[in-house]
Amino acid sequence: GAVVSQHPSRVICKSGTSVKIECRSLDFQATTMFWYRQFPKQSLMLMATSNEGSKATYEQGVEKDKFLINHASLTLSTLTVTSAHPEDSSFYICSARSLASSNQPQHFGDGTRLSIL
Amino acid sequence: GDSVTQMEGPVTLSEEAFLTINCTYTATGYPSLFWYVQYPGEGLQLLLKATKADDKGSNKGFEATYRKETTSFHLEKGSVQVSDSAVYFCALSNRANNNDMRFGAGTRLTVKP
């Protein structure tokens, strides 16, 4: 089945550091990738939709200068949390949708747990 | 806009008990419906799906039937195991909304031996 790889799985770093998270579709092409944030014991909150070759679409209340998204190819999207602070600590999950089947389910990565000290 | 409502948890069951997690939705047109499962510390895995009315999705002993008349997609399993302990998310994807996915709040299931 479709596989999405997300890296790293866990990051612990100091306040003020910028952190980059990668999301790759391993065996399919994805025109669209999604970035979610999940707080403890809560559902997923869509942060932005990443479209290959164009600017990402951010959900209301999500700072685009804080969460930089790049989708340079059909298999890779990156989320960079710039100048991270403790309140940015969270579980970030990406997902991808196959180019060939836009009405099929999204496939999720295993998530990245970000801890800012 | 489209939305998904699922029963609040947490749900605690004994092994071999019957499981039902209710899910209802609001959407225009004919969305596709999904159940995802999230094990501790992991991302979401697709559990099952149904793309049209009266379809039944099934996987690993779990089932859900797309009921358009009641706008529901309840998840059921006849005999749960400790390994089924996880958070379950009901979701929909609607072609009328660019196939953006909407998730329910999630229901945490704990199965005790």
CSV table of C-alpha atoms in Angstrom, one decimal:
chain,number,residue,atom,x,y,z
A,1,GLY,CA,0.0,0.0,0.0
A,2,ALA,CA,0.9,3.7,-0.2
A,3,VAL,CA,3.6,4.6,2.3
A,4,VAL,CA,4.5,8.0,3.7
A,5,SER,CA,7.7,8.5,5.5
A,6,GLN,CA,8.1,11.3,8.0
A,7,HIS,CA,11.4,12.3,9.5
A,8,PRO,CA,12.6,12.8,12.1
A,9,SER,CA,10.3,11.0,14.5
A,10,ARG,CA,11.4,13.0,17.5
A,11,VAL,CA,13.2,16.3,18.0
A,12,ILE,CA,14.3,17.9,21.2
A,13,CYS,CA,16.0,21.2,20.9
A,14,LYS,CA,16.5,24.6,22.5
A,15,SER,CA,14.2,27.6,22.2
A,16,GLY,CA,15.1,29.7,19.2
A,17,THR,CA,16.2,26.8,17.0
A,18,SER,CA,14.6,26.2,13.6
A,19,VAL,CA,13.5,22.7,13.0
A,20,LYS,CA,12.8,21.1,9.6
A,21,ILE,CA,10.5,18.1,9.2
A,22,GLU,CA,10.4,16.1,6.0
A,23,CYS,CA,7.4,14.2,4.6
A,24,ARG,CA,8.0,11.8,1.7
A,25,SER,CA,5.7,9.7,-0.4
A,26,LEU,CA,7.7,6.6,-1.0
A,27,ASP,CA,5.8,4.7,-3.7
A,28,PHE,CA,3.4,7.2,-5.2
A,29,GLN,CA,3.3,10.7,-6.4
A,30,ALA,CA,1.4,13.3,-4.3
A,31,THR,CA,0.4,16.6,-5.7
A,32,THR,CA,-1.0,17.5,-2.4
A,33,MET,CA,0.4,17.0,1.1
A,34,PHE,CA,-1.2,18.1,4.4
A,35,TRP,CA,0.4,19.2,7.6
A,36,TYR,CA,-1.5,18.6,10.9
A,37,ARG,CA,-0.8,19.4,14.5
A,38,GLN,CA,-2.1,17.3,17.3
A,39,PHE,CA,-2.2,18.4,20.9
A,40,PRO,CA,-2.3,15.7,23.6
A,41,LYS,CA,-5.5,13.7,23.6
A,42,GLN,CA,-7.0,15.9,20.9
A,43,SER,CA,-7.9,15.5,17.3
A,44,LEU,CA,-5.8,16.6,14.3
A,45,MET,CA,-5.8,20.2,13.5
A,46,LEU,CA,-5.1,21.0,9.8
A,47,MET,CA,-2.4,23.6,9.6
A,48,ALA,CA,-1.8,23.9,5.9
A,49,THR,CA,-2.2,22.2,2.5
A,50,SER,CA,0.9,21.9,0.5
A,51,ASN,CA,0.7,21.9,-3.3
A,52,GLU,CA,3.6,20.8,-5.4
A,53,GLY,CA,5.1,23.8,-7.2
A,54,SER,CA,2.9,26.4,-5.6
A,55,LYS,CA,2.5,28.2,-2.3
A,56,ALA,CA,0.9,26.4,0.6
A,57,THR,CA,-2.5,27.3,1.7
A,58,TYR,CA,-2.6,28.0,5.5
A,59,GLU,CA,-5.6,27.5,7.7
A,60,GLN,CA,-6.9,30.5,9.6
A,61,GLY,CA,-4.8,31.3,12.7
A,62,VAL,CA,-1.7,29.5,11.4
A,63,GLU,CA,1.3,31.8,11.0
A,64,LYS,CA,2.9,31.2,7.6
A,65,ASP,CA,6.1,32.9,8.6
A,66,LYS,CA,6.3,30.7,11.6
A,67,PHE,CA,5.6,27.4,9.8
A,68,LEU,CA,7.3,27.5,6.4
A,69,ILE,CA,6.2,24.8,4.0
A,70,ASN,CA,8.0,23.8,0.8
A,71,HIS,CA,6.7,21.2,-1.6
A,72,ALA,CA,9.4,21.1,-4.2
A,73,SER,CA,8.6,17.8,-5.8
A,74,LEU,CA,5.8,15.3,-6.1
A,75,THR,CA,7.3,13.1,-3.4
A,76,LEU,CA,8.6,15.6,-0.8
A,77,SER,CA,7.2,18.4,1.4
A,78,THR,CA,9.0,20.0,4.3
A,79,LEU,CA,7.7,21.9,7.3
A,80,THR,CA,10.1,24.3,9.0
A,81,VAL,CA,9.2,25.6,12.4
A,82,THR,CA,11.2,28.8,12.6
A,83,SER,CA,12.6,30.1,15.9
A,84,ALA,CA,10.7,27.5,17.8
A,85,HIS,CA,9.5,28.2,21.3
A,86,PRO,CA,8.1,25.9,24.0
A,87,GLU,CA,4.5,26.6,22.9
A,88,ASP,CA,5.4,25.0,19.5
A,89,SER,CA,6.0,21.7,21.2
A,90,SER,CA,3.5,19.3,19.7
A,91,PHE,CA,3.0,16.2,17.6
A,92,TYR,CA,3.2,17.1,13.9
A,93,ILE,CA,1.8,14.7,11.3
A,94,CYS,CA,1.9,14.9,7.5
A,95,SER,CA,-0.2,13.1,5.0
A,96,ALA,CA,-0.2,12.8,1.3
A,97,ARG,CA,-2.8,12.1,-1.4
A,98,SER,CA,-2.0,10.2,-4.5
A,99,LEU,CA,-2.0,12.0,-7.8
A,100,ALA,CA,-3.7,9.1,-9.4
A,101,SER,CA,-6.7,9.0,-7.0
A,102,SER,CA,-7.7,12.3,-5.6
A,103,ASN,CA,-10.9,10.9,-4.0
A,104,GLN,CA,-9.0,8.2,-2.1
A,105,PRO,CA,-7.9,8.5,1.5
A,106,GLN,CA,-4.9,10.4,2.6
A,107,HIS,CA,-1.9,8.3,3.8
A,108,PHE,CA,-0.2,9.5,6.9
A,109,GLY,CA,3.3,9.6,8.2
A,110,ASP,CA,4.1,8.4,11.6
A,111,GLY,CA,4.4,11.9,13.0
A,112,THR,CA,7.1,14.0,14.6
A,113,ARG,CA,7.2,14.8,18.2
A,114,LEU,CA,8.7,18.2,18.7
A,115,SER,CA,9.8,19.2,22.2
A,116,ILE,CA,11.3,22.7,22.7
A,117,LEU,CA,13.1,23.3,25.9
B,1,GLY,CA,-19.4,23.2,5.9
B,2,ASP,CA,-18.7,19.5,6.2
B,3,SER,CA,-18.2,18.1,9.7
B,4,VAL,CA,-17.9,14.8,11.5
B,5,THR,CA,-19.2,14.1,15.0
B,6,GLN,CA,-18.1,11.0,16.9
B,7,MET,CA,-19.0,9.7,20.3
B,8,GLU,CA,-16.8,11.1,23.1
B,9,GLY,CA,-14.5,8.8,24.9
B,10,PRO,CA,-12.8,7.4,26.6
B,11,VAL,CA,-14.3,4.0,26.1
B,12,THR,CA,-13.1,1.2,28.3
B,13,LEU,CA,-14.0,-2.4,27.6
B,14,SER,CA,-13.0,-5.9,28.7
B,15,GLU,CA,-11.4,-8.2,26.2
B,16,GLU,CA,-13.9,-10.0,23.9
B,17,ALA,CA,-16.6,-7.3,24.5
B,18,PHE,CA,-18.6,-5.8,21.6
B,19,LEU,CA,-17.5,-2.4,20.4
B,20,THR,CA,-19.5,0.4,18.9
B,21,ILE,CA,-18.2,3.9,18.2
B,22,ASN,CA,-20.8,6.2,16.8
B,23,CYS,CA,-20.0,8.6,14.0
B,24,THR,CA,-22.3,10.9,12.1
B,25,TYR,CA,-21.5,13.4,9.5
B,26,THR,CA,-22.8,16.5,7.8
B,27,ALA,CA,-21.9,17.1,4.2
B,28,THR,CA,-23.2,18.2,0.8
B,29,GLY,CA,-23.2,15.6,-1.9
B,30,TYR,CA,-21.8,12.2,-1.5
B,31,PRO,CA,-18.6,12.1,0.6
B,32,SER,CA,-16.3,9.2,1.1
B,33,LEU,CA,-16.1,8.0,4.7
B,34,PHE,CA,-13.2,6.6,6.6
B,35,TRP,CA,-12.1,5.2,10.0
B,36,TYR,CA,-8.5,5.8,11.0
B,37,VAL,CA,-6.7,4.3,14.0
B,38,GLN,CA,-3.8,5.9,15.9
B,39,TYR,CA,-1.7,3.7,18.2
B,40,PRO,CA,0.3,5.5,21.0
B,41,GLY,CA,3.1,7.6,19.6
B,42,GLU,CA,2.3,6.9,16.0
B,43,GLY,CA,0.6,8.5,13.0
B,44,LEU,CA,-2.8,7.6,11.7
B,45,GLN,CA,-3.4,4.3,9.8
B,46,LEU,CA,-6.4,3.8,7.5
B,47,LEU,CA,-8.6,1.1,9.1
B,48,LEU,CA,-11.4,1.0,6.6
B,49,LYS,CA,-13.4,3.1,4.2
B,50,ALA,CA,-16.6,3.3,2.2
B,51,THR,CA,-17.2,5.4,-0.8
B,52,LYS,CA,-20.9,5.2,-1.4
B,53,ALA,CA,-24.2,4.6,0.3
B,54,ASP,CA,-24.7,1.1,1.8
B,55,ASP,CA,-21.1,0.2,1.3
B,56,LYS,CA,-19.6,-1.8,4.1
B,57,GLY,CA,-15.9,-1.3,5.0
B,58,SER,CA,-14.2,-4.0,6.9
B,59,ASN,CA,-10.7,-4.8,8.2
B,60,LYS,CA,-9.2,-6.7,11.1
B,61,GLY,CA,-12.6,-7.6,12.4
B,62,PHE,CA,-13.8,-4.0,12.3
B,63,GLU,CA,-16.8,-3.0,10.2
B,64,ALA,CA,-18.7,0.2,9.3
B,65,THR,CA,-21.6,0.7,7.0
B,66,TYR,CA,-22.2,3.9,5.1
B,67,ARG,CA,-25.8,4.9,6.0
B,68,LYS,CA,-26.9,7.9,4.0
B,69,GLU,CA,-30.4,7.9,5.5
B,70,THR,CA,-29.0,8.4,8.9
B,71,THR,CA,-25.8,10.1,7.8
B,72,SER,CA,-23.8,7.6,9.9
B,73,PHE,CA,-20.8,5.4,9.7
B,74,HIS,CA,-20.6,3.6,13.1
B,75,LEU,CA,-17.6,1.5,13.8
B,76,GLU,CA,-18.2,-2.0,15.2
B,77,LYS,CA,-16.2,-5.0,16.3
B,78,GLY,CA,-17.7,-8.2,17.7
B,79,SER,CA,-14.8,-9.1,20.1
B,80,VAL,CA,-12.2,-6.6,21.0
B,81,GLN,CA,-8.6,-7.4,22.0
B,82,VAL,CA,-6.1,-5.6,24.2
B,83,SER,CA,-4.2,-4.8,21.0
B,84,ASP,CA,-7.1,-2.8,19.8
B,85,SER,CA,-6.4,-0.1,22.4
B,86,ALA,CA,-5.9,3.1,20.4
B,87,VAL,CA,-7.6,6.3,19.3
B,88,TYR,CA,-10.1,5.9,16.5
B,89,PHE,CA,-10.9,8.8,14.2
B,90,CYS,CA,-13.9,9.0,11.9
B,91,ALA,CA,-13.3,11.1,8.8
B,92,LEU,CA,-14.9,12.2,5.5
B,93,SER,CA,-13.6,13.4,2.2
B,94,ASN,CA,-15.8,15.3,-0.1
B,95,ARG,CA,-15.2,15.9,-3.8
B,96,ALA,CA,-17.4,18.9,-3.5
B,97,ASN,CA,-14.8,20.5,-1.2
B,98,ASN,CA,-11.7,19.6,-3.1
B,99,ASN,CA,-11.5,16.3,-1.2
B,100,ASP,CA,-10.3,18.1,1.9
B,101,MET,CA,-10.6,15.7,4.8
B,102,ARG,CA,-12.6,16.4,7.9
B,103,PHE,CA,-11.9,14.5,11.1
B,104,GLY,CA,-13.9,13.7,14.2
B,105,ALA,CA,-12.5,14.5,17.6
B,106,GLY,CA,-11.3,10.9,18.1
B,107,THR,CA,-12.4,8.3,20.5
B,108,ARG,CA,-9.9,6.7,22.8
B,109,LEU,CA,-10.5,3.0,23.4
B,110,THR,CA,-8.9,1.0,26.2
B,111,VAL,CA,-9.3,-2.7,26.3
B,112,LYS,CA,-8.5,-4.5,29.6
B,113,PRO,CA,-7.5,-8.1,29.8
